[in-house]
CSV table of C-alpha atoms (C1' of nucleotides) in Angstrom, one decimal:
chain,number,residue,atom,x,y,z
A,246,UNK,CA,-78.5,0.2,-1.8
A,247,UNK,CA,-77.8,-2.3,0.8
A,248,UNK,CA,-76.5,-4.3,-2.1
A,249,UNK,CA,-72.8,-3.7,-1.7
A,250,UNK,CA,-70.1,-4.8,0.6
A,251,UNK,CA,-68.9,-2.4,3.2
A,252,UNK,CA,-71.6,-2.2,5.8
A,253,UNK,CA,-68.6,-1.9,7.9
A,254,UNK,CA,-68.9,0.6,10.7
A,255,UNK,CA,-72.3,1.7,9.5
A,256,UNK,CA,-74.2,-0.3,12.1
A,257,UNK,CA,-76.0,-3.6,12.0
A,258,UNK,CA,-77.4,-4.7,8.8
A,259,UNK,CA,-80.9,-6.2,8.5
A,260,UNK,CA,-81.6,-9.7,9.7
A,261,UNK,CA,-81.8,-11.4,6.3
A,262,UNK,CA,-78.5,-10.0,5.3
A,263,UNK,CA,-76.9,-11.3,8.5
A,264,UNK,CA,-78.2,-14.7,8.0
A,265,UNK,CA,-76.6,-14.9,4.6
A,266,UNK,CA,-73.4,-13.5,6.1
A,267,UNK,CA,-73.2,-16.1,8.8
A,268,UNK,CA,-74.0,-19.0,6.5
A,269,UNK,CA,-71.3,-17.7,4.1
A,270,UNK,CA,-68.8,-17.4,7.0
A,271,UNK,CA,-69.3,-21.0,7.9
A,272,UNK,CA,-68.6,-22.3,4.5
A,273,UNK,CA,-65.7,-19.9,3.8
A,274,UNK,CA,-64.1,-21.0,7.0
A,275,UNK,CA,-64.3,-24.6,6.0
A,276,UNK,CA,-63.3,-24.5,2.4
A,277,UNK,CA,-61.9,-21.1,1.7
A,278,UNK,CA,-63.1,-18.4,-0.7
A,279,UNK,CA,-62.4,-20.0,-4.0
A,280,UNK,CA,-63.6,-23.5,-3.1
A,281,UNK,CA,-66.8,-22.2,-1.8
A,282,UNK,CA,-69.6,-21.9,-4.4
A,283,UNK,CA,-72.6,-19.7,-4.0
A,284,UNK,CA,-74.7,-22.8,-4.1
A,285,UNK,CA,-72.8,-24.2,-1.1
A,286,UNK,CA,-73.8,-21.1,0.9
A,287,UNK,CA,-77.4,-21.4,-0.3
A,288,UNK,CA,-77.4,-25.0,0.8
A,289,UNK,CA,-76.3,-24.1,4.3
A,290,UNK,CA,-79.1,-21.4,4.3
A,291,UNK,CA,-81.6,-24.0,3.2
A,292,UNK,CA,-82.5,-21.9,0.3
A,293,UNK,CA,-81.3,-21.2,-3.3
A,294,UNK,CA,-79.0,-18.6,-4.8
A,295,UNK,CA,-81.9,-16.2,-5.3
A,296,UNK,CA,-81.9,-15.3,-1.7
A,297,UNK,CA,-78.2,-14.6,-1.6
A,298,UNK,CA,-78.1,-12.5,-4.7
A,299,UNK,CA,-81.0,-10.5,-3.3
A,300,UNK,CA,-78.7,-9.2,-0.5
A,301,UNK,CA,-75.3,-9.3,-2.2
A,302,UNK,CA,-74.1,-8.4,-5.6
A,303,UNK,CA,-71.3,-10.9,-5.7
A,304,UNK,CA,-69.5,-13.7,-3.8
A,305,UNK,CA,-66.6,-11.4,-3.2
A,306,UNK,CA,-68.8,-8.8,-1.6
A,307,UNK,CA,-70.0,-11.3,0.9
A,308,UNK,CA,-66.4,-12.4,1.7
A,309,UNK,CA,-65.4,-8.8,2.2
A,310,UNK,CA,-68.2,-8.2,4.7
A,311,UNK,CA,-67.2,-11.3,6.6
A,312,UNK,CA,-63.6,-10.0,6.8
A,313,UNK,CA,-64.8,-6.5,7.9
A,314,UNK,CA,-67.0,-7.7,10.6
A,315,UNK,CA,-64.4,-10.1,12.0
A,316,UNK,CA,-61.8,-7.4,12.2
A,317,UNK,CA,-64.2,-4.9,13.8
A,318,UNK,CA,-64.9,-7.6,16.4
A,319,UNK,CA,-61.3,-8.1,17.1
A,320,UNK,CA,-60.6,-4.4,17.3
A,321,UNK,CA,-63.5,-4.0,19.8
A,322,UNK,CA,-61.9,-6.6,22.0
A,323,UNK,CA,-58.3,-5.4,21.9
A,324,UNK,CA,-58.9,-1.7,22.6
A,325,UNK,CA,-60.1,-2.1,26.2
A,326,UNK,CA,-57.1,-4.3,26.9
A,327,UNK,CA,-54.6,-2.0,25.3
A,328,UNK,CA,-56.0,0.9,27.4
A,329,UNK,CA,-55.4,-0.8,30.7
A,330,UNK,CA,-52.2,1.2,31.5
A,331,UNK,CA,-52.5,0.1,35.1
A,332,UNK,CA,-51.3,-3.3,34.0
A,333,UNK,CA,-47.5,-3.8,33.3
A,334,UNK,CA,-46.8,-4.6,29.7
A,335,UNK,CA,-46.2,-8.3,30.2
A,336,UNK,CA,-49.6,-8.7,31.8
A,337,UNK,CA,-51.2,-6.6,29.2
A,338,UNK,CA,-49.7,-8.7,26.5
A,339,UNK,CA,-50.8,-11.8,28.2
A,340,UNK,CA,-54.4,-10.6,28.3
A,341,UNK,CA,-54.3,-9.5,24.7
A,342,UNK,CA,-52.8,-12.8,23.5
A,343,UNK,CA,-55.2,-14.7,25.7
A,344,UNK,CA,-58.2,-12.9,24.2
A,345,UNK,CA,-56.9,-13.6,20.7
A,346,UNK,CA,-56.4,-17.3,21.4
A,347,UNK,CA,-59.9,-17.6,22.9
A,348,UNK,CA,-61.4,-15.9,19.9
A,349,UNK,CA,-59.6,-18.3,17.5
A,350,UNK,CA,-61.0,-21.2,19.4
A,351,UNK,CA,-64.5,-20.1,20.3
A,352,UNK,CA,-65.6,-17.6,17.7
A,353,UNK,CA,-68.0,-19.1,15.2
A,354,UNK,CA,-66.9,-19.1,11.7
A,355,UNK,CA,-66.7,-15.3,11.3
A,356,UNK,CA,-63.6,-14.5,13.3
A,357,UNK,CA,-61.7,-17.4,11.8
A,358,UNK,CA,-62.2,-16.3,8.3
A,359,UNK,CA,-60.3,-13.1,8.9
A,360,UNK,CA,-57.1,-15.1,9.4
A,361,UNK,CA,-57.6,-16.8,6.1
A,362,UNK,CA,-57.8,-13.4,4.6
A,363,UNK,CA,-54.7,-14.2,2.8
A,364,UNK,CA,-56.8,-15.5,0.0
A,365,UNK,CA,-57.8,-12.0,-0.8
A,366,UNK,CA,-55.2,-11.6,-3.5
A,367,UNK,CA,-57.6,-13.8,-5.4
A,368,UNK,CA,-59.7,-10.7,-5.8
A,369,UNK,CA,-57.1,-8.3,-6.9
A,370,UNK,CA,-58.7,-8.1,-10.3
A,371,UNK,CA,-61.9,-7.0,-8.5
A,372,UNK,CA,-63.6,-3.6,-9.1
A,373,UNK,CA,-62.7,-0.4,-7.4
A,374,UNK,CA,-65.3,-0.5,-4.7
A,375,UNK,CA,-64.1,-4.0,-3.7
A,376,UNK,CA,-60.5,-2.9,-3.6
A,377,UNK,CA,-61.4,-0.1,-1.3
A,378,UNK,CA,-63.1,-2.5,1.1
A,379,UNK,CA,-60.2,-4.8,0.9
A,380,UNK,CA,-57.8,-1.9,1.7
A,381,UNK,CA,-60.0,-1.0,4.7
A,382,UNK,CA,-59.6,-4.6,5.9
A,383,UNK,CA,-55.8,-4.5,5.5
A,384,UNK,CA,-55.8,-1.2,7.4
A,385,UNK,CA,-57.7,-2.6,10.2
A,386,UNK,CA,-55.4,-5.6,10.4
A,387,UNK,CA,-52.5,-3.3,10.6
A,388,UNK,CA,-54.1,-1.3,13.3
A,389,UNK,CA,-54.8,-4.5,15.2
A,390,UNK,CA,-51.2,-5.6,14.9
A,391,UNK,CA,-50.0,-2.2,16.0
A,392,UNK,CA,-51.8,-2.7,19.3
A,393,UNK,CA,-49.6,-5.6,20.0
A,394,UNK,CA,-46.5,-3.8,18.7
A,395,UNK,CA,-47.3,-0.9,21.1
A,396,UNK,CA,-47.5,-3.2,24.1
A,397,UNK,CA,-44.2,-4.8,23.1
A,398,UNK,CA,-42.7,-1.3,22.8
A,399,UNK,CA,-43.9,-0.5,26.3
A,400,UNK,CA,-42.3,-3.6,27.6
A,401,UNK,CA,-39.0,-2.9,26.0
A,402,UNK,CA,-39.0,0.6,27.4
A,403,UNK,CA,-39.5,-0.8,30.8
A,404,UNK,CA,-36.8,-3.3,30.3
A,405,UNK,CA,-38.9,-6.4,30.8
A,406,UNK,CA,-38.8,-7.5,27.1
A,407,UNK,CA,-35.8,-8.0,24.8
A,408,UNK,CA,-35.0,-5.2,22.5
A,409,UNK,CA,-36.5,-6.2,19.2
A,410,UNK,CA,-38.3,-4.1,16.6
A,411,UNK,CA,-41.8,-4.1,18.0
A,412,UNK,CA,-43.5,-4.6,14.7
A,413,UNK,CA,-41.4,-7.6,13.9
A,414,UNK,CA,-42.0,-9.0,17.3
A,415,UNK,CA,-45.7,-8.9,16.7
A,416,UNK,CA,-45.3,-11.4,13.8
A,417,UNK,CA,-44.4,-14.6,15.7
A,418,UNK,CA,-46.9,-13.6,18.4
A,419,UNK,CA,-49.8,-13.4,16.1
A,420,UNK,CA,-48.4,-16.3,14.1
A,421,UNK,CA,-48.5,-18.6,17.1
A,422,UNK,CA,-52.0,-17.5,17.9
A,423,UNK,CA,-53.5,-17.4,14.4
A,424,UNK,CA,-52.1,-20.8,13.7
A,425,UNK,CA,-54.5,-22.1,16.2
A,426,UNK,CA,-57.2,-22.1,13.7
A,427,UNK,CA,-55.2,-24.4,11.5
A,428,UNK,CA,-55.3,-27.3,13.9
A,429,UNK,CA,-57.8,-26.6,16.6
A,430,UNK,CA,-61.2,-28.1,16.2
A,431,UNK,CA,-63.9,-27.8,19.0
A,432,UNK,CA,-64.1,-31.0,21.1
A,433,UNK,CA,-66.2,-31.6,24.2
A,434,UNK,CA,-63.2,-32.2,26.4
A,435,UNK,CA,-60.8,-29.6,25.0
A,436,UNK,CA,-59.9,-27.0,27.6
A,437,UNK,CA,-60.0,-23.7,25.8
A,438,UNK,CA,-58.9,-21.7,28.8
A,439,UNK,CA,-55.9,-23.9,29.5
A,440,UNK,CA,-54.7,-23.7,26.0
A,441,UNK,CA,-55.2,-20.0,25.8
A,442,UNK,CA,-53.3,-19.5,29.0
A,443,UNK,CA,-50.4,-21.6,27.9
A,444,UNK,CA,-50.2,-19.9,24.5
A,445,UNK,CA,-50.4,-16.4,26.1
A,446,UNK,CA,-47.6,-17.4,28.5
A,447,UNK,CA,-45.6,-18.7,25.6
A,448,UNK,CA,-45.7,-15.5,23.6
A,449,UNK,CA,-45.0,-13.3,26.6
A,450,UNK,CA,-42.1,-15.4,27.7
A,451,UNK,CA,-40.8,-15.4,24.2
A,452,UNK,CA,-40.0,-11.8,24.5
A,453,UNK,CA,-38.4,-12.0,27.9
A,454,UNK,CA,-34.7,-11.8,28.2
A,455,UNK,CA,-32.8,-14.9,29.3
A,456,UNK,CA,-29.8,-14.8,31.6
B,427,UNK,CA,-46.2,-45.4,-15.3
B,428,UNK,CA,-44.6,-42.1,-14.2
B,429,UNK,CA,-48.1,-40.8,-14.5
B,430,UNK,CA,-49.3,-40.7,-11.0
B,431,UNK,CA,-48.5,-38.9,-7.8
B,432,UNK,CA,-46.3,-40.4,-5.2
B,433,UNK,CA,-42.9,-40.3,-6.7
B,434,UNK,CA,-42.2,-39.8,-3.0
B,435,UNK,CA,-39.2,-41.6,-1.7
B,436,UNK,CA,-38.6,-43.3,-5.0
B,437,UNK,CA,-35.9,-41.0,-6.1
B,438,UNK,CA,-35.6,-38.1,-8.5
B,439,UNK,CA,-38.1,-37.9,-11.3
B,440,UNK,CA,-37.2,-37.1,-14.8
B,441,UNK,CA,-36.4,-33.5,-15.8
B,442,UNK,CA,-39.6,-32.7,-17.6
B,443,UNK,CA,-41.7,-33.8,-14.7
B,444,UNK,CA,-39.7,-31.6,-12.3
B,445,UNK,CA,-40.2,-28.6,-14.5
B,446,UNK,CA,-43.9,-29.0,-14.3
B,447,UNK,CA,-43.6,-29.6,-10.6
B,448,UNK,CA,-41.7,-26.4,-9.9
B,449,UNK,CA,-43.9,-24.3,-12.1
B,450,UNK,CA,-46.9,-25.7,-10.3
B,451,UNK,CA,-45.4,-25.0,-6.9
B,452,UNK,CA,-44.9,-21.4,-7.8
B,453,UNK,CA,-48.5,-20.8,-8.7
B,454,UNK,CA,-49.9,-23.0,-5.9
B,455,UNK,CA,-47.9,-20.9,-3.5
B,456,UNK,CA,-49.3,-17.7,-4.8
B,457,UNK,CA,-52.9,-18.6,-5.3
B,458,UNK,CA,-53.5,-21.8,-3.4
B,459,UNK,CA,-54.8,-25.0,-4.9
B,460,UNK,CA,-58.3,-24.2,-5.9
B,461,UNK,CA,-57.6,-20.8,-7.3
B,462,UNK,CA,-54.8,-22.2,-9.5
B,463,UNK,CA,-55.9,-23.4,-12.9
B,464,UNK,CA,-54.0,-25.9,-15.0
B,465,UNK,CA,-53.8,-23.2,-17.6
B,466,UNK,CA,-52.1,-20.9,-15.1
B,467,UNK,CA,-49.4,-23.5,-14.5
B,468,UNK,CA,-49.0,-23.9,-18.3
B,469,UNK,CA,-48.5,-20.2,-18.6
B,470,UNK,CA,-45.7,-20.2,-16.1
B,471,UNK,CA,-44.2,-23.1,-18.1
B,472,UNK,CA,-44.5,-21.1,-21.3
B,473,UNK,CA,-46.5,-24.0,-22.8
B,474,UNK,CA,-49.9,-25.4,-22.9
B,475,UNK,CA,-51.9,-27.9,-20.9
B,476,UNK,CA,-50.8,-30.8,-23.1
B,477,UNK,CA,-47.4,-30.8,-21.6
B,478,UNK,CA,-48.7,-30.9,-18.1
B,479,UNK,CA,-51.2,-33.7,-18.7
B,480,UNK,CA,-48.4,-35.7,-20.3
B,481,UNK,CA,-46.7,-35.9,-16.9
B,482,UNK,CA,-49.6,-35.8,-14.6
B,483,UNK,CA,-53.0,-37.4,-14.5
B,484,UNK,CA,-54.7,-34.5,-12.6
B,485,UNK,CA,-54.1,-31.2,-10.9
B,486,UNK,CA,-54.5,-32.9,-7.5
B,487,UNK,CA,-51.6,-35.3,-8.4
B,488,UNK,CA,-49.3,-32.4,-9.0
B,489,UNK,CA,-50.3,-30.8,-5.7
B,490,UNK,CA,-49.7,-34.0,-3.8
B,491,UNK,CA,-46.2,-34.3,-5.4
B,492,UNK,CA,-45.4,-30.8,-4.3
B,493,UNK,CA,-46.5,-31.5,-0.8
B,494,UNK,CA,-44.5,-34.8,-0.7
B,495,UNK,CA,-41.3,-33.3,-1.9
B,496,UNK,CA,-41.6,-30.3,0.5
B,497,UNK,CA,-42.0,-32.5,3.5
B,498,UNK,CA,-39.2,-34.9,2.5
B,499,UNK,CA,-37.0,-31.9,2.2
B,500,UNK,CA,-38.0,-30.6,5.7
B,501,UNK,CA,-37.5,-34.1,7.2
B,502,UNK,CA,-34.1,-34.4,5.7
B,503,UNK,CA,-33.1,-31.1,7.3
B,504,UNK,CA,-34.5,-31.7,10.8
B,505,UNK,CA,-33.1,-35.2,11.3
B,506,UNK,CA,-29.4,-34.3,11.6
B,507,UNK,CA,-30.4,-31.5,14.0
B,508,UNK,CA,-32.6,-33.8,16.1
B,509,UNK,CA,-29.7,-36.3,16.4
B,510,UNK,CA,-27.3,-33.8,17.8
B,511,UNK,CA,-27.6,-35.1,21.4
B,512,UNK,CA,-24.4,-33.3,22.2
B,513,UNK,CA,-26.4,-30.0,22.2
B,514,UNK,CA,-28.6,-29.1,25.2
B,515,UNK,CA,-32.3,-29.1,24.3
B,516,UNK,CA,-32.6,-25.4,24.1
B,517,UNK,CA,-29.8,-25.1,21.6
B,518,UNK,CA,-31.2,-28.0,19.7
B,519,UNK,CA,-34.6,-26.3,19.5
B,520,UNK,CA,-33.0,-23.1,18.5
B,521,UNK,CA,-31.2,-24.8,15.6
B,522,UNK,CA,-34.3,-26.6,14.5
B,523,UNK,CA,-36.5,-23.4,14.7
B,524,UNK,CA,-33.8,-21.5,12.9
B,525,UNK,CA,-33.7,-24.0,10.1
B,526,UNK,CA,-37.4,-23.9,9.7
B,527,UNK,CA,-37.5,-20.2,9.6
B,528,UNK,CA,-34.8,-20.0,7.0
B,529,UNK,CA,-36.6,-22.6,4.9
B,530,UNK,CA,-39.8,-20.5,5.1
B,531,UNK,CA,-37.9,-17.5,3.9
B,532,UNK,CA,-35.5,-18.9,1.3
B,533,UNK,CA,-37.0,-22.0,-0.1
B,534,UNK,CA,-38.4,-21.5,-3.6
B,535,UNK,CA,-42.1,-22.1,-3.9
B,536,UNK,CA,-42.0,-25.8,-3.0
B,537,UNK,CA,-41.3,-25.7,0.6
B,538,UNK,CA,-43.9,-23.0,1.2
B,539,UNK,CA,-46.7,-24.9,-0.3
B,540,UNK,CA,-46.4,-27.6,2.4
B,541,UNK,CA,-47.6,-25.1,4.9
B,542,UNK,CA,-50.6,-24.2,2.9
B,543,UNK,CA,-51.4,-27.9,2.9
B,544,UNK,CA,-54.5,-27.1,4.8
B,545,UNK,CA,-56.3,-26.7,1.6
B,546,UNK,CA,-56.1,-30.4,1.2
B,547,UNK,CA,-59.5,-31.0,2.5
B,548,UNK,CA,-60.6,-29.7,-0.8
B,549,UNK,CA,-59.6,-33.1,-2.2
B,550,UNK,CA,-61.4,-35.3,0.3
B,551,UNK,CA,-63.6,-36.5,-2.5
B,552,UNK,CA,-60.5,-37.7,-4.3
B,553,UNK,CA,-59.8,-41.2,-5.3
B,554,UNK,CA,-58.2,-43.9,-3.2
B,555,UNK,CA,-54.7,-43.5,-4.5
B,556,UNK,CA,-54.8,-39.7,-3.9
B,557,UNK,CA,-56.1,-40.2,-0.4
B,558,UNK,CA,-53.2,-42.6,0.3
B,559,UNK,CA,-50.6,-40.0,-0.9
B,560,UNK,CA,-52.4,-37.4,1.2
B,561,UNK,CA,-52.3,-39.6,4.3
B,562,UNK,CA,-48.6,-40.1,3.6
B,563,UNK,CA,-48.2,-36.4,3.7
B,564,UNK,CA,-50.1,-36.0,6.9
B,565,UNK,CA,-48.0,-38.7,8.4
B,566,UNK,CA,-44.8,-36.9,7.4
B,567,UNK,CA,-46.1,-33.7,8.9
B,568,UNK,CA,-46.8,-35.5,12.1
B,569,UNK,CA,-43.4,-37.0,12.1
B,570,UNK,CA,-41.8,-33.6,11.6
B,571,UNK,CA,-43.9,-32.1,14.4
B,572,UNK,CA,-42.8,-35.0,16.6
B,573,UNK,CA,-39.2,-34.1,16.2
B,574,UNK,CA,-40.0,-30.7,17.8
B,575,UNK,CA,-42.1,-32.3,20.5
B,576,UNK,CA,-39.3,-34.7,21.3
B,577,UNK,CA,-36.8,-31.8,21.8
B,578,UNK,CA,-39.3,-30.1,24.0
B,579,UNK,CA,-39.8,-33.2,26.1
B,580,UNK,CA,-36.0,-33.4,26.5
B,581,UNK,CA,-35.9,-29.9,27.7
B,582,UNK,CA,-38.7,-30.5,30.2
B,583,UNK,CA,-36.9,-33.5,31.5
B,584,UNK,CA,-33.8,-31.5,32.1
B,585,UNK,CA,-35.8,-28.8,33.8
B,586,UNK,CA,-34.9,-26.0,31.4
B,587,UNK,CA,-38.4,-25.8,29.8
B,588,UNK,CA,-41.8,-25.3,31.5
B,589,UNK,CA,-43.8,-28.5,32.0
B,590,UNK,CA,-46.3,-28.5,29.1
B,591,UNK,CA,-47.6,-31.3,26.9
B,592,UNK,CA,-44.8,-31.5,24.3
B,593,UNK,CA,-47.1,-32.1,21.4
B,594,UNK,CA,-49.2,-29.0,22.4
B,595,UNK,CA,-46.1,-27.0,22.9
B,596,UNK,CA,-45.0,-27.7,19.3
B,597,UNK,CA,-48.1,-25.9,18.0
B,598,UNK,CA,-47.2,-22.3,18.8
B,599,UNK,CA,-43.6,-23.0,17.8
B,600,UNK,CA,-44.5,-24.2,14.4
B,601,UNK,CA,-47.3,-21.6,14.2
B,602,UNK,CA,-44.9,-18.7,14.8
B,603,UNK,CA,-42.5,-20.1,12.2
B,604,UNK,CA,-45.0,-21.2,9.6
B,605,UNK,CA,-46.8,-17.9,9.8
B,606,UNK,CA,-43.7,-16.3,8.3
B,607,UNK,CA,-44.8,-17.4,4.8
B,608,UNK,CA,-48.0,-15.3,5.3
B,609,UNK,CA,-46.1,-12.0,5.6
B,610,UNK,CA,-42.5,-12.5,4.5
B,611,UNK,CA,-41.7,-11.5,0.9
B,612,UNK,CA,-38.1,-11.6,-0.3
B,613,UNK,CA,-36.5,-8.2,-0.5
B,614,UNK,CA,-33.0,-7.2,-1.3
B,615,UNK,CA,-32.3,-5.7,2.1
B,616,UNK,CA,-34.2,-8.1,4.3
B,617,UNK,CA,-31.9,-9.9,6.7
B,618,UNK,CA,-33.0,-13.5,6.7
B,619,UNK,CA,-30.4,-14.6,9.3
B,620,UNK,CA,-31.4,-11.9,11.7
B,621,UNK,CA,-35.1,-12.7,11.5
B,622,UNK,CA,-34.5,-16.4,11.8
B,623,UNK,CA,-32.3,-15.9,14.8
B,624,UNK,CA,-34.8,-13.7,16.5
B,625,UNK,CA,-37.7,-16.0,15.8
B,626,UNK,CA,-35.7,-19.0,17.0
B,627,UNK,CA,-34.9,-17.2,20.2
B,628,UNK,CA,-38.5,-16.2,20.6
B,629,UNK,CA,-39.8,-19.8,20.5
B,630,UNK,CA,-37.1,-21.2,22.7
B,631,UNK,CA,-37.6,-18.5,25.4
B,632,UNK,CA,-41.3,-19.0,25.1
B,633,UNK,CA,-40.8,-22.4,26.7
B,634,UNK,CA,-38.5,-21.2,29.4
B,635,UNK,CA,-39.8,-20.8,33.0
B,636,UNK,CA,-40.1,-17.3,34.4
B,637,UNK,CA,-39.4,-16.6,38.0
C,532,DG,C1',-88.3,-11.9,-0.9
C,533,DT,C1',-87.5,-16.2,-2.8
C,534,DC,C1',-87.7,-19.5,-6.5
C,535,DT,C1',-86.9,-21.5,-11.2
C,536,DA,C1',-84.6,-21.3,-15.3
C,537,DT,C1',-80.9,-20.0,-18.0
C,538,DA,C1',-77.1,-17.2,-19.9
C,539,DA,C1',-72.1,-16.7,-20.0
C,540,DT,C1',-67.7,-18.2,-18.5
C,541,DT,C1',-64.2,-20.9,-16.6
C,542,DT,C1',-61.9,-25.0,-16.0
C,543,DG,C1',-60.4,-30.0,-15.6
C,544,DA,C1',-59.5,-33.4,-18.6
C,545,DT,C1',-59.3,-35.9,-23.3
C,546,DA,C1',-58.4,-36.9,-28.3
C,547,DG,C1',-55.8,-36.8,-32.0
C,548,DA,C1',-52.6,-34.2,-35.2
C,549,DC,C1',-47.7,-33.3,-35.7
D,77,DG,C1',-43.4,-34.9,-26.1
D,78,DT,C1',-46.1,-30.9,-27.2
D,79,DC,C1',-49.8,-28.5,-29.4
D,80,DT,C1',-54.6,-27.6,-31.0
D,81,DA,C1',-59.1,-28.3,-30.5
D,82,DT,C1',-63.0,-29.7,-27.9
D,83,DC,C1',-66.0,-31.9,-24.5
D,84,DA,C1',-68.4,-32.0,-20.1
D,85,DA,C1',-69.1,-30.2,-15.8
D,86,DA,C1',-69.2,-26.6,-12.5
D,87,DT,C1',-70.0,-22.0,-11.3
D,88,DT,C1',-71.1,-16.9,-11.2
D,89,DA,C1',-74.6,-14.0,-12.1
D,90,DT,C1',-79.1,-12.5,-14.2
D,91,DA,C1',-84.1,-12.5,-15.6
D,92,DG,C1',-88.4,-13.0,-14.7
D,93,DA,C1',-92.4,-15.7,-12.5
D,94,DC,C1',-94.8,-16.0,-8.1
DNA sequence: GTCTATAATTTGATAGAC
DNA sequence: GTCTATCAAATTATAGAC
């Protein structure tokens, strides 16, 4: 036990495991899944493979854990925002988009890897257990996207957003925000808050009617 | 000769070469650079490696050619739009965004790989010639992005767009559009024109002032 | 728990027949 | 111009010492 992916919602794993996880996330973020070797991860850890394979059965299992934790983190952050029914939909969407943008810019490796999750199809030949974890990730991503779609739907109902299929409308919103991790690199003088504000305004206004 | 990457602006390559290129683009698009083996490409070609290595010196060279052709194609498409100074900036941006969205959805493999070009850092250890081609690609991408930034700047000058740094404004625009290739898959009933229109409207409105 | 081999496989690239 | 080996290197994963 404690050897497979899917710690998922079952609480914090032991410390050694988390160290491996974080080191792996760093490298996965930089090079992607395939281009990352287990030796690369070990190097970041300042150890050898032995340590990694003590905690994880395979490279894919590590990757899946990174994905899982990232999505759980994002879900934890979006829920309190989605529940703020006191805010009008445009302000709620602004808050949600802002949060997402900030996470893209500030979160250490982990939260960024989730975006790259596209590479997952590399593991389609993987075993049943891995496919189950992968499906769990996809489900969480859909759930996350649905939060945005729901806010959009609210805004349409109230007449402050254009009438577009909410689920489709969520795509360019999350696209504009997720894309941040393709170009943004932390710099001493980069103003994360300003960028997040501007991007949040951009996606909210994108849904507003014109004329 | 005819063995290296960088056919670039030097006109159409011979047919055999293009066949290799298109097959490679297909697989690169699906699996990314690292996860694609030369044997995979050969399989799509219905041949063996020998044929591929007759035209290309390395896998990286093929990838660079795919990137180059994709960007040249996009540049060819954006220029006539950018030059239409008869159109007001918002309509020009709409046309440019629409074009880009359509390319993301319709272009065969080639044009989609350019977006994935992020994986290029995988080749940073590559030789001088490859780095030069890679730099040429980055330059073209910057040039392409600049066309969008210029349209935004025009719109700001005319007071129809919010006052944001044009280059920064181009990021969520291209993010929303590029992200299409992460989720869109061709389907018989999917209405490309409708989606492209909606996304173009979304990014144009995103820049408009509110209140 | 972590390390040092090392096995087993994959893969980029080459050589040489046809 | 394409194919059939085949090499050399990298890489995932395991075994067993400490």
